[in-house]
Amino acid sequence: FLHGKFEDGEEIYMKVPKGFEHYYAKDVVLKLLKCIYGLKQAAMAFWRQLLQCMRSTNMKRSSADPCLYYKWTDEGLVLIVSWIDDNLVLGKQSIAFQTKEDMKGRFDCDDVGEAKEFVGCKIERIGDDALKFTQPLILQSYRDEFKLPDRKYRTPAVAGDVLTKCEDEDVMDPEDQTIYRSGVGKMMHVMQYSRPETYNAVRDLARHFTRAGQKHMDAMLRAMKYSADRPNRGLILRPDTKWNGKKGFKFTISGRSDSDYAKEPVDRRSVSGSRVLLNGAPVMFKSSTQKHVALSVTEAELYAAVSCAQDMLYVMNVLESVELEVELPMILEVDNKGAVGLANNWSIGGRTRHIDVRQCFLRELKEKGILIVKWIAGDKNDSDIHTKNLDGPKFEEFGQVYYGKDE
């Protein structure tokens, strides 16, 4: 952030720092010439400097993600992913090294070598065809900061269990509420980057941030114990097809979605779950409570399908924004034949007239040859792991989509 510069006409002043008062008169304030840590403008100012640096090295910015930059050279594609002031360079060794040298010539930065950690994740290579993401330090903090149970659990939550609101007399005291929020916050970070199989359990815990009771605390500690007992388990990216490094290669994007109808016992909202694979590797996944009350199982399934289709389109846009190609149509699999029929046909019945906007969204994608919706049997739909708490065997079967057969 110290590299950021102010825009023309922007002036910022600060008080004399402690320890330097005797060098200045009492009524003196200091005018900043460059950004410092703590300024609201610092992040944006550094981003502008980074963007200028990228342009000066002929790097282009992705239109799908403002923190993704790319350049095609005679040796292939080089990418830079920027996370605030940490940058990850991806590409063949020769062009990656040259890109890092270009960056070092413009910024006072450190080259830490091959990426073994990024944004709190440990990155481990599995042979030449896979990467594994784990977060052992955060998992260890579960044991250090919380009183985990002694029992070892096969799943992060009780099969079929749904956490409900607690009565006023059962709400924990403010100190325990803070502990609960801290724990769930840690788990939310872990579920996004290395343990997606816990997504549904953590989603259920997060719904009770403001009024948690002892039953919620016990459920949180169980989910923590499940993860802490498996510190080496993590998200594995192992594509089933290897990219040849050229522009003409067509990447495959597939998705699956599911819903659990009227799951919430109070407001009767359904839960959507989905996952997106890029050449067989999981790149997007989610579990979320639907924003509207669905009037039927078919409607709930259609809402989940639309959400998954949006994620698939985003992955496609990212690839196309760096001049890569995607094989069309993409395949979205749903285990409800009613939802599949609505997505593929233009007829509108009285009971589904109110959801025609979502129907038309999927139908238009089909007409353009971008995406088609197909049926899959419910016992084969691994996105079910994001809609409900499954029993041990089915949880392990579907969880292996993310962490493989690691144990």
PDB file of C-alpha atoms in Angstrom, residues 122-241:
ATOM      1  CA  LYS A 122      -1.469 -24.473   2.081  1.00  0.00           C
ATOM      2  CA  ILE A 123      -0.934 -25.575  -1.534  1.00  0.00           C
ATOM      3  CA  GLU A 124       0.408 -29.069  -2.093  1.00  0.00           C
ATOM      4  CA  ARG A 125       1.257 -30.655  -5.431  1.00  0.00           C
ATOM      5  CA  ILE A 126       0.047 -34.211  -6.006  1.00  0.00           C
ATOM      6  CA  GLY A 127       2.215 -35.516  -8.822  1.00  0.00           C
ATOM      7  CA  ASP A 128       2.038 -33.499 -12.017  1.00  0.00           C
ATOM      8  CA  ASP A 129      -1.723 -33.412 -12.407  1.00  0.00           C
ATOM      9  CA  ALA A 130      -3.312 -32.185  -9.167  1.00  0.00           C
ATOM     10  CA  LEU A 131      -3.259 -29.543  -6.442  1.00  0.00           C
ATOM     11  CA  LYS A 132      -4.485 -29.929  -2.875  1.00  0.00           C
ATOM     12  CA  PHE A 133      -5.633 -27.045  -0.651  1.00  0.00           C
ATOM     13  CA  THR A 134      -5.602 -27.442   3.131  1.00  0.00           C
ATOM     14  CA  GLN A 135      -5.728 -25.068   6.120  1.00  0.00           C
ATOM     15  CA  PRO A 136      -3.975 -26.925   8.963  1.00  0.00           C
ATOM     16  CA  LEU A 137      -3.268 -23.799  11.020  1.00  0.00           C
ATOM     17  CA  ILE A 138      -6.929 -22.835  11.269  1.00  0.00           C
ATOM     18  CA  LEU A 139      -7.897 -26.429  12.045  1.00  0.00           C
ATOM     19  CA  GLN A 140      -5.324 -26.464  14.843  1.00  0.00           C
ATOM     20  CA  SER A 141      -6.857 -23.251  16.214  1.00  0.00           C
ATOM     21  CA  TYR A 142     -10.111 -25.186  16.646  1.00  0.00           C
ATOM     22  CA  ARG A 143      -8.347 -27.347  19.237  1.00  0.00           C
ATOM     23  CA  ASP A 144      -6.434 -24.459  20.794  1.00  0.00           C
ATOM     24  CA  GLU A 145      -9.347 -22.031  21.202  1.00  0.00           C
ATOM     25  CA  PHE A 146     -12.405 -24.245  21.686  1.00  0.00           C
ATOM     26  CA  LYS A 147     -13.334 -27.148  23.957  1.00  0.00           C
ATOM     27  CA  LEU A 148     -13.914 -29.855  21.371  1.00  0.00           C
ATOM     28  CA  PRO A 149     -15.631 -33.106  22.316  1.00  0.00           C
ATOM     29  CA  ASP A 150     -13.569 -36.280  22.695  1.00  0.00           C
ATOM     30  CA  ARG A 151     -15.673 -38.361  20.334  1.00  0.00           C
ATOM     31  CA  LYS A 152     -14.696 -38.743  16.681  1.00  0.00           C
ATOM     32  CA  TYR A 153     -17.500 -38.036  14.210  1.00  0.00           C
ATOM     33  CA  ARG A 154     -17.973 -39.406  10.717  1.00  0.00           C
ATOM     34  CA  THR A 155     -19.948 -36.374   9.514  1.00  0.00           C
ATOM     35  CA  PRO A 156     -19.983 -32.671  10.507  1.00  0.00           C
ATOM     36  CA  ALA A 157     -23.661 -32.790  11.588  1.00  0.00           C
ATOM     37  CA  VAL A 158     -26.329 -35.256  12.637  1.00  0.00           C
ATOM     38  CA  ALA A 159     -28.016 -36.815   9.599  1.00  0.00           C
ATOM     39  CA  GLY A 160     -31.330 -35.108   8.841  1.00  0.00           C
ATOM     40  CA  ASP A 161     -30.907 -32.540  11.623  1.00  0.00           C
ATOM     41  CA  VAL A 162     -32.022 -28.924  11.131  1.00  0.00           C
ATOM     42  CA  LEU A 163     -31.067 -26.287  13.695  1.00  0.00           C
ATOM     43  CA  THR A 164     -34.013 -24.226  14.935  1.00  0.00           C
ATOM     44  CA  LYS A 165     -34.309 -20.935  16.782  1.00  0.00           C
ATOM     45  CA  CYS A 166     -34.058 -21.087  20.566  1.00  0.00           C
ATOM     46  CA  GLU A 167     -36.402 -19.541  23.099  1.00  0.00           C
ATOM     47  CA  ASP A 168     -35.393 -16.381  24.959  1.00  0.00           C
ATOM     48  CA  GLU A 169     -34.471 -18.293  28.108  1.00  0.00           C
ATOM     49  CA  ASP A 170     -32.147 -20.578  26.130  1.00  0.00           C
ATOM     50  CA  VAL A 171     -30.077 -17.833  24.468  1.00  0.00           C
ATOM     51  CA  MET A 172     -26.437 -17.920  25.589  1.00  0.00           C
ATOM     52  CA  ASP A 173     -24.794 -15.021  27.416  1.00  0.00           C
ATOM     53  CA  PRO A 174     -22.902 -12.369  25.378  1.00  0.00           C
ATOM     54  CA  GLU A 175     -19.494 -13.924  26.051  1.00  0.00           C
ATOM     55  CA  ASP A 176     -20.552 -17.315  24.686  1.00  0.00           C
ATOM     56  CA  GLN A 177     -22.280 -15.606  21.745  1.00  0.00           C
ATOM     57  CA  THR A 178     -18.947 -14.004  20.855  1.00  0.00           C
ATOM     58  CA  ILE A 179     -17.204 -17.383  21.047  1.00  0.00           C
ATOM     59  CA  TYR A 180     -19.897 -18.886  18.818  1.00  0.00           C
ATOM     60  CA  ARG A 181     -19.620 -16.161  16.189  1.00  0.00           C
ATOM     61  CA  SER A 182     -15.836 -16.423  16.194  1.00  0.00           C
ATOM     62  CA  GLY A 183     -15.986 -20.181  15.673  1.00  0.00           C
ATOM     63  CA  VAL A 184     -18.548 -20.062  12.874  1.00  0.00           C
ATOM     64  CA  GLY A 185     -16.562 -17.271  11.185  1.00  0.00           C
ATOM     65  CA  LYS A 186     -13.482 -19.501  11.125  1.00  0.00           C
ATOM     66  CA  MET A 187     -15.505 -22.373   9.692  1.00  0.00           C
ATOM     67  CA  MET A 188     -16.966 -20.157   6.970  1.00  0.00           C
ATOM     68  CA  HIS A 189     -13.434 -19.330   5.807  1.00  0.00           C
ATOM     69  CA  VAL A 190     -12.420 -22.999   5.811  1.00  0.00           C
ATOM     70  CA  MET A 191     -15.514 -24.229   3.958  1.00  0.00           C
ATOM     71  CA  GLN A 192     -14.898 -21.841   1.064  1.00  0.00           C
ATOM     72  CA  TYR A 193     -11.282 -22.733   0.406  1.00  0.00           C
ATOM     73  CA  SER A 194     -10.523 -26.260   1.586  1.00  0.00           C
ATOM     74  CA  ARG A 195     -13.495 -28.101   3.107  1.00  0.00           C
ATOM     75  CA  PRO A 196     -16.567 -27.667   0.872  1.00  0.00           C
ATOM     76  CA  GLU A 197     -18.165 -30.861   2.223  1.00  0.00           C
ATOM     77  CA  THR A 198     -18.960 -28.912   5.434  1.00  0.00           C
ATOM     78  CA  TYR A 199     -20.817 -26.159   3.544  1.00  0.00           C
ATOM     79  CA  ASN A 200     -24.353 -27.177   4.528  1.00  0.00           C
ATOM     80  CA  ALA A 201     -23.531 -27.699   8.197  1.00  0.00           C
ATOM     81  CA  VAL A 202     -21.810 -24.309   8.420  1.00  0.00           C
ATOM     82  CA  ARG A 203     -24.642 -22.583   6.545  1.00  0.00           C
ATOM     83  CA  ASP A 204     -27.072 -23.931   9.136  1.00  0.00           C
ATOM     84  CA  LEU A 205     -24.847 -22.691  11.985  1.00  0.00           C
ATOM     85  CA  ALA A 206     -24.452 -19.223  10.436  1.00  0.00           C
ATOM     86  CA  ARG A 207     -28.232 -18.675  10.451  1.00  0.00           C
ATOM     87  CA  HIS A 208     -28.089 -18.344  14.248  1.00  0.00           C
ATOM     88  CA  PHE A 209     -25.323 -15.768  14.576  1.00  0.00           C
ATOM     89  CA  THR A 210     -27.359 -13.354  16.689  1.00  0.00           C
ATOM     90  CA  ARG A 211     -29.371 -15.712  18.935  1.00  0.00           C
ATOM     91  CA  ALA A 212     -27.468 -18.921  19.512  1.00  0.00           C
ATOM     92  CA  GLY A 213     -28.180 -21.392  22.287  1.00  0.00           C
ATOM     93  CA  GLN A 214     -26.293 -24.327  23.751  1.00  0.00           C
ATOM     94  CA  LYS A 215     -27.637 -26.661  21.066  1.00  0.00           C
ATOM     95  CA  HIS A 216     -26.063 -24.444  18.425  1.00  0.00           C
ATOM     96  CA  MET A 217     -22.771 -24.359  20.311  1.00  0.00           C
ATOM     97  CA  ASP A 218     -22.765 -28.163  20.567  1.00  0.00           C
ATOM     98  CA  ALA A 219     -23.458 -28.440  16.824  1.00  0.00           C
ATOM     99  CA  MET A 220     -20.595 -26.054  16.065  1.00  0.00           C
ATOM    100  CA  LEU A 221     -18.145 -27.993  18.245  1.00  0.00           C
ATOM    101  CA  ARG A 222     -19.161 -31.239  16.541  1.00  0.00           C
ATOM    102  CA  ALA A 223     -18.536 -29.754  13.079  1.00  0.00           C
ATOM    103  CA  MET A 224     -15.176 -28.403  14.266  1.00  0.00           C
ATOM    104  CA  LYS A 225     -14.191 -31.790  15.694  1.00  0.00           C
ATOM    105  CA  TYR A 226     -15.043 -33.494  12.404  1.00  0.00           C
ATOM    106  CA  SER A 227     -12.710 -31.153  10.498  1.00  0.00           C
ATOM    107  CA  ALA A 228      -9.952 -31.056  13.135  1.00  0.00           C
ATOM    108  CA  ASP A 229      -9.743 -34.861  13.195  1.00  0.00           C
ATOM    109  CA  ARG A 230      -8.910 -34.796   9.465  1.00  0.00           C
ATOM    110  CA  PRO A 231      -6.261 -32.061   9.123  1.00  0.00           C
ATOM    111  CA  ASN A 232      -4.828 -33.555   5.924  1.00  0.00           C
ATOM    112  CA  ARG A 233      -8.162 -33.647   4.138  1.00  0.00           C
ATOM    113  CA  GLY A 234      -8.606 -30.818   1.669  1.00  0.00           C
ATOM    114  CA  LEU A 235      -9.950 -29.665  -1.668  1.00  0.00           C
ATOM    115  CA  ILE A 236      -8.256 -31.484  -4.539  1.00  0.00           C
ATOM    116  CA  LEU A 237      -8.202 -30.068  -8.068  1.00  0.00           C
ATOM    117  CA  ARG A 238      -7.449 -32.937 -10.446  1.00  0.00           C
ATOM    118  CA  PRO A 239      -8.737 -32.303 -13.993  1.00  0.00           C
ATOM    119  CA  ASP A 240      -9.693 -35.330 -16.042  1.00  0.00           C
ATOM    120  CA  THR A 241      -8.283 -33.751 -19.215  1.00  0.00           C
TER     121      THR A 241
END
